[in-house]
XYZ file of C-alpha atoms in Angstrom:
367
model
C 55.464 137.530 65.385
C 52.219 137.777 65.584
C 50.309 137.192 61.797
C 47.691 139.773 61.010
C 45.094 136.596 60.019
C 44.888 135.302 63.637
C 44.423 138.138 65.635
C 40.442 138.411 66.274
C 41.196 135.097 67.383
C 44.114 135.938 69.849
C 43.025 135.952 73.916
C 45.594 137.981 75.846
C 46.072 138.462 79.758
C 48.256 141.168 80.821
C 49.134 141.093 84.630
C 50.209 143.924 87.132
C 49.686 142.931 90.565
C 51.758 145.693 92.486
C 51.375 149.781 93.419
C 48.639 152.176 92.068
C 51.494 153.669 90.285
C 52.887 150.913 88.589
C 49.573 149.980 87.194
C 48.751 153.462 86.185
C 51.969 153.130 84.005
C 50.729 149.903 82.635
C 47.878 151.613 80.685
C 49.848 152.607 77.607
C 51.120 149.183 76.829
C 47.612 147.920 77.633
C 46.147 150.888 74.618
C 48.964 150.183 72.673
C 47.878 146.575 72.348
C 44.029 147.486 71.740
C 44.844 150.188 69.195
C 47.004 147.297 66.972
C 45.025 144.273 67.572
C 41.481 145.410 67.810
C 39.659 142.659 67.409
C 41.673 140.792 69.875
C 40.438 139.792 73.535
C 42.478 141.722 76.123
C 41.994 141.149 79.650
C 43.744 142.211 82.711
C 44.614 140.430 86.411
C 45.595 142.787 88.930
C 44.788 143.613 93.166
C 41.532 145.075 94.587
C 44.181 147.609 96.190
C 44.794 149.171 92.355
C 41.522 148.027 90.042
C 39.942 151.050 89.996
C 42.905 152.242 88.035
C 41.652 150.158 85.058
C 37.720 149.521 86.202
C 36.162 151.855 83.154
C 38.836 150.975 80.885
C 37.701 150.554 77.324
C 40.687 149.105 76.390
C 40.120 146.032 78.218
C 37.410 143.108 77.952
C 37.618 142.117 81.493
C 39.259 142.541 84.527
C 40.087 140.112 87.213
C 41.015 141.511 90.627
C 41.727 139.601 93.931
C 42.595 140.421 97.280
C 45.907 140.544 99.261
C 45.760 139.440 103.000
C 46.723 142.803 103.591
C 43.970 144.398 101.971
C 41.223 142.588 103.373
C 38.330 144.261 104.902
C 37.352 144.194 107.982
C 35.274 140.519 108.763
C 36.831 138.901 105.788
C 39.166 136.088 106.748
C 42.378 134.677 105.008
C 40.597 131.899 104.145
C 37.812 132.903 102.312
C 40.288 135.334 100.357
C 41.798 132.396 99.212
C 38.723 130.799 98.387
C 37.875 133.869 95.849
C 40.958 133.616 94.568
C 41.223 129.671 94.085
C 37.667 130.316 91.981
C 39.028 133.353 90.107
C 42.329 131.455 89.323
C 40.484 128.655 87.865
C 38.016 131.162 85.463
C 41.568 131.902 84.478
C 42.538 128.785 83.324
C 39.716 127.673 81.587
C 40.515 130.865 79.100
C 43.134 129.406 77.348
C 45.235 132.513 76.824
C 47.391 132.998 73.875
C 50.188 135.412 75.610
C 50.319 136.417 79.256
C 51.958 139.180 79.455
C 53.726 139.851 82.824
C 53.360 143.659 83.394
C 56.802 144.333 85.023
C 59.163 146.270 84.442
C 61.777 143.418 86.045
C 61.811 139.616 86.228
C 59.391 138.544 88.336
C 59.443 134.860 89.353
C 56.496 134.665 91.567
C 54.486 136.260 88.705
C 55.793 133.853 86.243
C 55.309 130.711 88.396
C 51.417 132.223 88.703
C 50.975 132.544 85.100
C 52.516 129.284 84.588
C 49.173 128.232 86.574
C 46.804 128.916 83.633
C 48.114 126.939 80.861
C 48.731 129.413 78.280
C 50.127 129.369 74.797
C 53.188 131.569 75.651
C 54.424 133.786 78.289
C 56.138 137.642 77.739
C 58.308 138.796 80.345
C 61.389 140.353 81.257
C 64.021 137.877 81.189
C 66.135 136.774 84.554
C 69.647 137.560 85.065
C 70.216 133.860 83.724
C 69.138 135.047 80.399
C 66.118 131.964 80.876
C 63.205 130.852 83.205
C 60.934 127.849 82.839
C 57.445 128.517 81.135
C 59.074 132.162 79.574
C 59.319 130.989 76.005
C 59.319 134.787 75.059
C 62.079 136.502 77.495
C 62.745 140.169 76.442
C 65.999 141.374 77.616
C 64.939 144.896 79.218
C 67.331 147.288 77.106
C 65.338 150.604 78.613
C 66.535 150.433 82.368
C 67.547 154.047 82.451
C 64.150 155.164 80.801
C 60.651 155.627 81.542
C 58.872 152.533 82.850
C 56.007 153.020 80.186
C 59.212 153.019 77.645
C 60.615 149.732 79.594
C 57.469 148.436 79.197
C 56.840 149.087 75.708
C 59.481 146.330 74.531
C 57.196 143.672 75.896
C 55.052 144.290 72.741
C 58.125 143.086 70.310
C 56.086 139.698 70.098
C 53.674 141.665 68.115
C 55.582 143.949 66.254
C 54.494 146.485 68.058
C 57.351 149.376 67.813
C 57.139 153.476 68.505
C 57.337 155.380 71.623
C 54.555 154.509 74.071
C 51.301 156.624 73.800
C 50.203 158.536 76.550
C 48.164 156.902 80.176
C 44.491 156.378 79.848
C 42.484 156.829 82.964
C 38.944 157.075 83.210
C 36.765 158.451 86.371
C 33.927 156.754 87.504
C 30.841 159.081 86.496
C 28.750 158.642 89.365
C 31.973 159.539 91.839
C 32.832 162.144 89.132
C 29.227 163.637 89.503
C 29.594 163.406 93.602
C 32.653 165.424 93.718
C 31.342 168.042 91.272
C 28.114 168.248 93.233
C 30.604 169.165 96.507
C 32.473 172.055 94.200
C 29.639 173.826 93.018
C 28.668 174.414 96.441
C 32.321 175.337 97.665
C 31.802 178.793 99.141
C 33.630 181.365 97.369
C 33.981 179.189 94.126
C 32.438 180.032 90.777
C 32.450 177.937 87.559
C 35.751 179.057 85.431
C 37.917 179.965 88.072
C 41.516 178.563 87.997
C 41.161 174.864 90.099
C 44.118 173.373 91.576
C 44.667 170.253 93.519
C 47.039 169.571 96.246
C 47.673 166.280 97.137
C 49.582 166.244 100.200
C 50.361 162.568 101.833
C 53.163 160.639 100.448
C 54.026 157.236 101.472
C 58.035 157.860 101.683
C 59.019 160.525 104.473
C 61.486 162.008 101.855
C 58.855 162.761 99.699
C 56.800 164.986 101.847
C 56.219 168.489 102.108
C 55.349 170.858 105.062
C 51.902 171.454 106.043
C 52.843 175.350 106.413
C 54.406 175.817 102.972
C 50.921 174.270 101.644
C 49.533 177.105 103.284
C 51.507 179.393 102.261
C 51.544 178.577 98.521
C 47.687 178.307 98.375
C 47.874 181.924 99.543
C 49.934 182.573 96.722
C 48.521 180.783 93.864
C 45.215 182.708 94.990
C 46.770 186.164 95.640
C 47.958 185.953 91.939
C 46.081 183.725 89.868
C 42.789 183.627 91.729
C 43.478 179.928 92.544
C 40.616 177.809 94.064
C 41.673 174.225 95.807
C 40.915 170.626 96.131
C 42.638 169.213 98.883
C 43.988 165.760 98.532
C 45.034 163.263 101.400
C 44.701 159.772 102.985
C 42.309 160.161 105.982
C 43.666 158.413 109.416
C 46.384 159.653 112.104
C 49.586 159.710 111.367
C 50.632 156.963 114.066
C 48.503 154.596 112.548
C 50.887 151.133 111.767
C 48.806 149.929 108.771
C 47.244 152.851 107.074
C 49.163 155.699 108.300
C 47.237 159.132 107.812
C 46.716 162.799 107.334
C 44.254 164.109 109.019
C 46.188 166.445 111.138
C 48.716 167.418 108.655
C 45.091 168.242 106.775
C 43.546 170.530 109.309
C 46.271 172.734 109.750
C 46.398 173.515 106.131
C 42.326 174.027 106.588
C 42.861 176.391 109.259
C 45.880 178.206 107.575
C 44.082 178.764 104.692
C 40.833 179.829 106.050
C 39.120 182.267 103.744
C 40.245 181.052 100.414
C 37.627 178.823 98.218
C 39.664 175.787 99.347
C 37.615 171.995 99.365
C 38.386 169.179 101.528
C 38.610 166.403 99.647
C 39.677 163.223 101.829
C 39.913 160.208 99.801
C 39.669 156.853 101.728
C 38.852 154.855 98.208
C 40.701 154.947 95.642
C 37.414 155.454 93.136
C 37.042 159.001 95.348
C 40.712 160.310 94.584
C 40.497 159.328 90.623
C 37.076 161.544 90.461
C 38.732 164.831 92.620
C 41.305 165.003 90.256
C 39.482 164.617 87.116
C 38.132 168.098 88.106
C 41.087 169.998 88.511
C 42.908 171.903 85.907
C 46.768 171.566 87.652
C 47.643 169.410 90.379
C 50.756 169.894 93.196
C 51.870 166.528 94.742
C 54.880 164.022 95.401
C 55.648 161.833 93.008
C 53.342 158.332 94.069
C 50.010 157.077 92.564
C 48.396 160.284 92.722
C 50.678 162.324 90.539
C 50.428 159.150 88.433
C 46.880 159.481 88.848
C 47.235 163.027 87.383
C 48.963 162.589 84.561
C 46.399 159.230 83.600
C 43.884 162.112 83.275
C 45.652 164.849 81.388
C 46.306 167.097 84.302
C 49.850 168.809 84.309
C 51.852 168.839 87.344
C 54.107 170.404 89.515
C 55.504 167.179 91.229
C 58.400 166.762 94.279
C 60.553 164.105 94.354
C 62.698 163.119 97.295
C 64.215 159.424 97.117
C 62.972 158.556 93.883
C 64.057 158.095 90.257
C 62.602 161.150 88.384
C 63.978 159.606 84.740
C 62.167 156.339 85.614
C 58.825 158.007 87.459
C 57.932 161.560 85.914
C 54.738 161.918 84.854
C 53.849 160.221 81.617
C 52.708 162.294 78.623
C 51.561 165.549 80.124
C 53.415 168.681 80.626
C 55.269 168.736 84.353
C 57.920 170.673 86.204
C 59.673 168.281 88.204
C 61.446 170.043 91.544
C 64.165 167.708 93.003
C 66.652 168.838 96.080
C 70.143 167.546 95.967
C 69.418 166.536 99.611
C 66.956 164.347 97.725
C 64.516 165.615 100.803
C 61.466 167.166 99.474
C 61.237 169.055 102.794
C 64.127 170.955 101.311
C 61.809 172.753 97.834
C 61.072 175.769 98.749
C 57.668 177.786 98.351
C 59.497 180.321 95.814
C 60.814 177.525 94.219
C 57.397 175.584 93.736
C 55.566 179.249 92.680
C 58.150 179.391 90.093
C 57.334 176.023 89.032
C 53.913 176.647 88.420
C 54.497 179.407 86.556
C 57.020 177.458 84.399
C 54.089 175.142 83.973
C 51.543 177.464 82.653
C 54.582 178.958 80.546
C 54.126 175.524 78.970
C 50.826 175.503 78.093
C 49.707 172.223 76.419
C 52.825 171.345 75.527
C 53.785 167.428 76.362
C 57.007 166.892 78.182
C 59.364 168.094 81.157
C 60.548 171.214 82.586
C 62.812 169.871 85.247
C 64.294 172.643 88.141
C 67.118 172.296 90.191
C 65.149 173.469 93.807
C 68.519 173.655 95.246
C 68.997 176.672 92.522
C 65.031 177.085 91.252
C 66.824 177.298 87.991
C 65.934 175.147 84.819
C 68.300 171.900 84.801
């Protein structure tokens, strides 16, 4: 355990190197740690894919990011990517952490054999099948598997008697990309300051997880015709055949043209930075569970989320209110627009209440 004495002195890395999501879920153990050792330094390694997540974190003293060869940009080459990272990897060394903490929520060898790479004091990770690994003097046996990943998460603070259910996730927008997208509302035809805002984020990365361009369009109608809804619409720019970054462009302008009339935004977000500033300005947000909806709930926002082929105990949205629609077909093509109407007015039944309303869309009746 970790002795009160020593703690301005402690230096602690805490690693997540995967999805947007994933990271996003990371944040409470990451405020958890700052809130009990405050004097303590706290950095972070993770992927230029998912460092915006955690760029204005004030959590954090610094954050190290590098680049995957499948994020590169274009007229950067593998090799100089691994120059950065060679140079980054060495800054890392010459820290001297006390505790890396390896921010997954299952054994990861290839993150333990890179943490092994900066020397530190110990090592906190979820322990291997074996029960050991070389260089994880502090395995945690993961005794949440069937809970939240912020809760499986959460026992990787034991080390410093850190106990308690994990607070909620802490996202912060960029101000100037905040400022850019409010700049674009105010001047949405048809909008006015105080009207109800929602946001519908509408590209998902697994096909079970997405819904119909035409049921957008016909719930947008809806929301409006009875709450006097106005829209920020979310989605990954690109066509939809493209192999690398497959997009939504055309699943995008047919819910434009269906909805013509109604004080709906475009709101196409080809950087991550862009997407975490549209939905700080919404009031609700409709999506498939993925980064965005854990986007959402980093900010406050509740949700009406889908999920198709995924774990809703494991994935719903952290510490917000939600009503979480999953078909036994596990096909989110399958929720209906009735079904998703009623969840949003489950959701503002709700009110700021933090937790889960979970529906049956098979039945659109409470679980």
């Amino acid at each position: 355990m970790i002795h009160p004495s020593s703690a301005s002195q402690l230096r602690i890395l805490v690693t997540r190197r995967d999805n947007i999501g994933d990271l996003v879920c990371t944040t409470p153990l990451i405020h958890s740690l700052r809130q009990h050792l405050p004097d303590a330094r706290i950095d972070a390694l993770v992927n230029s894919y998912n460092v915006a997540v955690i760029a204005n974190n004030p959590d954090l003293d610094q954050v190290y990011a590098y680049t995957k060869g499948k994020h590169r940009d274009n007229g950067q080459s593998s090799s100089g990517i691994y120059w950065q990272r060679v140079r980054m990897y060495w800054q890392l060394y010459r820290q001297r952490y006390d505790y890396i903490i390896l921010g997954d929520s299952t054994f990861s060898g290839r993150a333990l054999q890179m943490a092994r790479w900066f020397r530190p004091r110990h090592i906190i990770g979820f322990a291997p099948d074996s029960g050991s690994a070389p260089g994880l003097d502090l395995p945690i046996a993961n005794r949440a598997q069937t809970g939240h990943v912020t809760e499986q998460l959460a026992q990787l603070l034991q080390p410093f008697a850190i106990n308690g259910a994990p607070p909620a996730l802490r996202l912060q927008a960029d101000p100037a990309q905040a400022s850019c997208a409010a700049t674009a509302l105010q001047r949405l035809p048809g909008y006015r300051a105080g009207q109800p805002l929602i946001g519908l984020h509408i590209s998902a990365r697994k096909p079970s997880q997405r819904w119909p361009a035409e049921r957008f369009v016909e719930l947008a109608r809806r929301l409006h015709a009875e709450f006097d809804a106005a829209f920020l619409l979310f989605w990954s720019p690109g066509a939809e055949d493209n192999p690398q970054h497959p997009g939504d462009d055309n699943k995008a302008r047919r819910i434009i043209d269906g909805t013509a009339g109604l004080p709906l935004l475009p709101f196409p977000t080809a950087e991550l930075p862009q997407l975490i500033a549209g939905l700080s300005l919404v009031d609700r947000l409709i999506c498939s569970d993925g980064g965005a909806m854990h986007i959402g709930a980093g900010l406050g926002k509740p949700i009406v989320c889908f999920f198709g082929q995924s774990g809703l105990t494991q994935w719903h949205p952290w510490g917000v209110p939600f009503v979480a629609l999953q078909p036994e077909s596990r096909q989110v093509a399958d929720v209906s627009v009735e079904q998703a109407l009623t969840a949003y007015r489950q959701l503002l039944a709700q009110g700021t209440q933090v937790g889960s309303t979970a529906g049956n869309a098979s039945a659109a009746t409470p679980l």
